[in-house]
XYZ file of C-alpha atoms in Angstrom:
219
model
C 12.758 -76.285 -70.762
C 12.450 -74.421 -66.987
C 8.989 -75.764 -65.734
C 7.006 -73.048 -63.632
C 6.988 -73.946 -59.822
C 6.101 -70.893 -58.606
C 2.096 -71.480 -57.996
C 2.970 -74.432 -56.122
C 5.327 -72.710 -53.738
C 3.502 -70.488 -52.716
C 0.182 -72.260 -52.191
C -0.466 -72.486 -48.568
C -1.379 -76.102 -48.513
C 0.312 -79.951 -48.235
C 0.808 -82.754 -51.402
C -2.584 -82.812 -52.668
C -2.595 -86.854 -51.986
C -1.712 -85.890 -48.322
C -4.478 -87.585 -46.117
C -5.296 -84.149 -44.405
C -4.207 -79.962 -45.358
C -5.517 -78.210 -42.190
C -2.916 -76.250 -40.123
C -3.451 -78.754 -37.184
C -2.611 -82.020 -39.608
C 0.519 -80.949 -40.670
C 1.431 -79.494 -37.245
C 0.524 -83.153 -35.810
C 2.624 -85.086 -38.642
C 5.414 -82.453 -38.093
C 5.347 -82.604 -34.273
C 5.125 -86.481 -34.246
C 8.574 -86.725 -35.800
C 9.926 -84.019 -33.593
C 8.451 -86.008 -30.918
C 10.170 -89.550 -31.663
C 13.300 -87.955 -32.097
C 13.146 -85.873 -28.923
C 12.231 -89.599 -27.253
C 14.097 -92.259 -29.157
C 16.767 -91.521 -31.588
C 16.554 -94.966 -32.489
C 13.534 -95.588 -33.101
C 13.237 -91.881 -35.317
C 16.273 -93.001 -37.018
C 14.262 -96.496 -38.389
C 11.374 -94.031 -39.121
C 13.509 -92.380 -41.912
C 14.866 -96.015 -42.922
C 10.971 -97.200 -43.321
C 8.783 -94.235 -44.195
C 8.274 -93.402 -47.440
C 9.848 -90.810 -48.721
C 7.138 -89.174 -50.548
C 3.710 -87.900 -49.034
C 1.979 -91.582 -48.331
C -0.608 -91.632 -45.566
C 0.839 -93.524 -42.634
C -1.384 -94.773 -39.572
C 0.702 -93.707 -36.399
C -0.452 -96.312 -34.560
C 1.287 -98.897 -37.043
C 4.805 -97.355 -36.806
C 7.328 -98.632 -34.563
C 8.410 -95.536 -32.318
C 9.964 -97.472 -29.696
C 10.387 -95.020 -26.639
C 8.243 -92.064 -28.218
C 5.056 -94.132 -28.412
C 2.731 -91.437 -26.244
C 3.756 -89.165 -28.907
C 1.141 -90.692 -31.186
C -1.555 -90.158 -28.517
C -3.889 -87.192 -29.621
C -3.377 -87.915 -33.512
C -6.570 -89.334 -35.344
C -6.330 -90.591 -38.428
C -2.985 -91.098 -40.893
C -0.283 -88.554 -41.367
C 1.724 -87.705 -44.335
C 4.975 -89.917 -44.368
C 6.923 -87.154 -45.541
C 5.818 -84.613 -43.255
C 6.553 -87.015 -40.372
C 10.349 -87.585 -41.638
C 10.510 -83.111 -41.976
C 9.696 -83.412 -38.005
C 12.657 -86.041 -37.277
C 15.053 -84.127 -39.302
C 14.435 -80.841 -37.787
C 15.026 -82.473 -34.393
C 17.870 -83.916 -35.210
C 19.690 -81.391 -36.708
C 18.788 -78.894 -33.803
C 20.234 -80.959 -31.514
C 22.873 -82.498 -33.515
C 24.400 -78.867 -35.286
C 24.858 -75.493 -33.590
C 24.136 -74.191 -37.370
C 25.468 -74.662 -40.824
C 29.740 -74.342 -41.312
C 29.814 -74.746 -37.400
C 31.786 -77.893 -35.386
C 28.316 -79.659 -34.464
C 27.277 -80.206 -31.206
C 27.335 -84.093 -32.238
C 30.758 -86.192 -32.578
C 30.911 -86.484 -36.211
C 31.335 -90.083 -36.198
C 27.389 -90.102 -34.696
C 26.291 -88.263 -36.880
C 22.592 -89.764 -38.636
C 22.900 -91.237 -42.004
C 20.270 -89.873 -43.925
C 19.656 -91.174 -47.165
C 17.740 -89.948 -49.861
C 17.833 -90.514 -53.963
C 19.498 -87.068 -54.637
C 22.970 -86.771 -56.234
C 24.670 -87.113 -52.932
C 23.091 -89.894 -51.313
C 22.029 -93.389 -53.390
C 18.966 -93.507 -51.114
C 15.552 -94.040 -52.181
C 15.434 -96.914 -54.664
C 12.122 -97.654 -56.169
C 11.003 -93.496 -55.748
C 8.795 -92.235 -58.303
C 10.623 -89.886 -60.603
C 8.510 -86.620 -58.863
C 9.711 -87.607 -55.460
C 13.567 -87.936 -56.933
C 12.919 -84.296 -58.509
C 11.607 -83.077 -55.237
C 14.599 -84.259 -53.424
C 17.193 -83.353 -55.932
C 15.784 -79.496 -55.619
C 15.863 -79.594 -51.861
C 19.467 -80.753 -51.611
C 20.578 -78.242 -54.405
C 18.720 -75.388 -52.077
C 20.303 -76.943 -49.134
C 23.892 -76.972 -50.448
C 23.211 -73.422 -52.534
C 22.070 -71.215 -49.762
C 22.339 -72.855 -46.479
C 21.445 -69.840 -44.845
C 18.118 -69.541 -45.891
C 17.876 -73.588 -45.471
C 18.176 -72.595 -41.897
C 15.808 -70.015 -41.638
C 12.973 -71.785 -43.159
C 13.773 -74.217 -40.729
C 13.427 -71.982 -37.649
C 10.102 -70.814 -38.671
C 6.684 -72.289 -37.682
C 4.754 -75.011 -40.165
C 2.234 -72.838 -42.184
C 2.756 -69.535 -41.048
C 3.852 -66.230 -42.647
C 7.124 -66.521 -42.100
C 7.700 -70.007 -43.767
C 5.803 -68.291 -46.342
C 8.104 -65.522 -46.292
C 11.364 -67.497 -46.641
C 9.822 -69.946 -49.265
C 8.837 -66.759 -51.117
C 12.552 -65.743 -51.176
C 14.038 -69.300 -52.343
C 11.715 -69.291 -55.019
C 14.121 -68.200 -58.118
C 16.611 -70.686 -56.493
C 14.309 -74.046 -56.785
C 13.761 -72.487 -60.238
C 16.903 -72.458 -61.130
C 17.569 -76.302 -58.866
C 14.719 -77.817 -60.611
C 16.738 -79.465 -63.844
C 15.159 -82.179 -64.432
C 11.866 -82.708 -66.895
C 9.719 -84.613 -63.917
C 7.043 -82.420 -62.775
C 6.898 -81.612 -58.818
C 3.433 -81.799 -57.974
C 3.838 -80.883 -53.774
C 3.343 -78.132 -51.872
C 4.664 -76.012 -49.029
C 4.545 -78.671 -46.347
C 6.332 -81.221 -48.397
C 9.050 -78.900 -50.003
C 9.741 -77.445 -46.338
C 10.467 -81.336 -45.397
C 12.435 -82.452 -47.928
C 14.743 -79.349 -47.455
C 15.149 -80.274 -43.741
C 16.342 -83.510 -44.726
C 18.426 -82.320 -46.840
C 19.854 -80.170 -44.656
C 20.964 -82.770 -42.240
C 22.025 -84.951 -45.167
C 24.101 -82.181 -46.660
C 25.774 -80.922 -43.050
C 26.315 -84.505 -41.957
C 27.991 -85.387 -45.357
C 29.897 -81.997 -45.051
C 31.679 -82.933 -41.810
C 32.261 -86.276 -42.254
C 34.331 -84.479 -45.430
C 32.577 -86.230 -48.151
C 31.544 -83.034 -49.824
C 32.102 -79.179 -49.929
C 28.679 -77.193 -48.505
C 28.406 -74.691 -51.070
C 26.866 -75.526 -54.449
C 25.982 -73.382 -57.537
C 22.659 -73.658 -58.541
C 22.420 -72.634 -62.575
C 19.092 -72.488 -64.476
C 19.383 -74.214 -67.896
């Protein structure tokens, strides 16, 4: 049985049990992660070894960012875990890859290990069965049109044009989604677990541990 994503794609809005949907929170959560990374690749790399990988509320002021610690001045209240780990991941992979199928920037050895409980990574043990589903679409998108991975990517948090690409990957998480758990997350999330995916796929791609393009067939 396909389940119907559709209205949840295209809602303009976070996980519902994100602490905050405004524009400005997930901007904040987003540009935190970008922050650490841009700071301390360390310290972002322990981020995506702690956070959760689903859409908890974390305090910023109770994470460990090592060097990037002023880049949790200016943000009130918690921030979606998830949304946080979508920042460090789009960081890293613009400064790590030029773009997908091309020799990255980064020797391949350095490359970030980015695990997550999807069918190429044994990451995530203990994640509800949503979050696996969530991941497992956003790796299969990742792999299936890489592309479009990396146009969503290069667009703004919230705005048309993430709304634009998401619109246009819609039939493919249809067709990704093949499990029975229901996805209940929106935009923001789906955006960040496709960046990590992204990096997770392209890493795992040059370090020749898989092949970057994957079909994606409905059921």
């Amino acid at each position: 049985m396909r389940l119907a994503l559709v209205p949840l794609w295209l809602a303009a809005f976070v996980p519902a049990a994100a602490p905050a949907a405004t524009p400005a929170a997930v901007a904040a959560a987003v540009d935190l992660g970008r922050c650490v990374a841009k700071a301390d690749r360390s310290a972002a790399l322990d981020l995506m070894r702690t956070l959760p990988l689903g859409d908890e509320p974390v305090d910023p002021a109770a994470l460990a960012l090592g060097r990037g610690g002023a880049c949790a001045t200016g943000v009130t209240g918690p921030v979606s875990a998830i949304l946080v780990r979508g920042g460090v991941a789009d960081d890293m992979f613009a400064r790590d890859f030029v773009e997908f199928g091309v020799q990255p920037r980064r020797v391949i050895a350095d490359l970030a290990r980015i695990d997550l409980p999807t069918a190429l990574g044994p990451g995530g043990e203990g994640a509800s069965a949503d979050v696996r589903a969530l991941y497992l679409v956003a790796e299969c998108v990742a792999r299936s049109s890489p592309t479009r991975a990396e146009q969503l990517m290069k667009t703004a948090p919230g705005s048309s044009g993430e709304m634009r690409v998401m619109e246009a990957l819609t039939p493919l998480m249809q067709a990704c989604h093949r499990t029975a758990a229901p996805i209940a997350f929106g935009r923001g999330a789906m955006r960040a677990a496709i960046t990590q995916a992204a990096y997770h796929v392209s890493a795992r791609y040059w370090a020749g541990e898989m092949t970057l393009a994957g079909q994606a067939q409905g059921r």
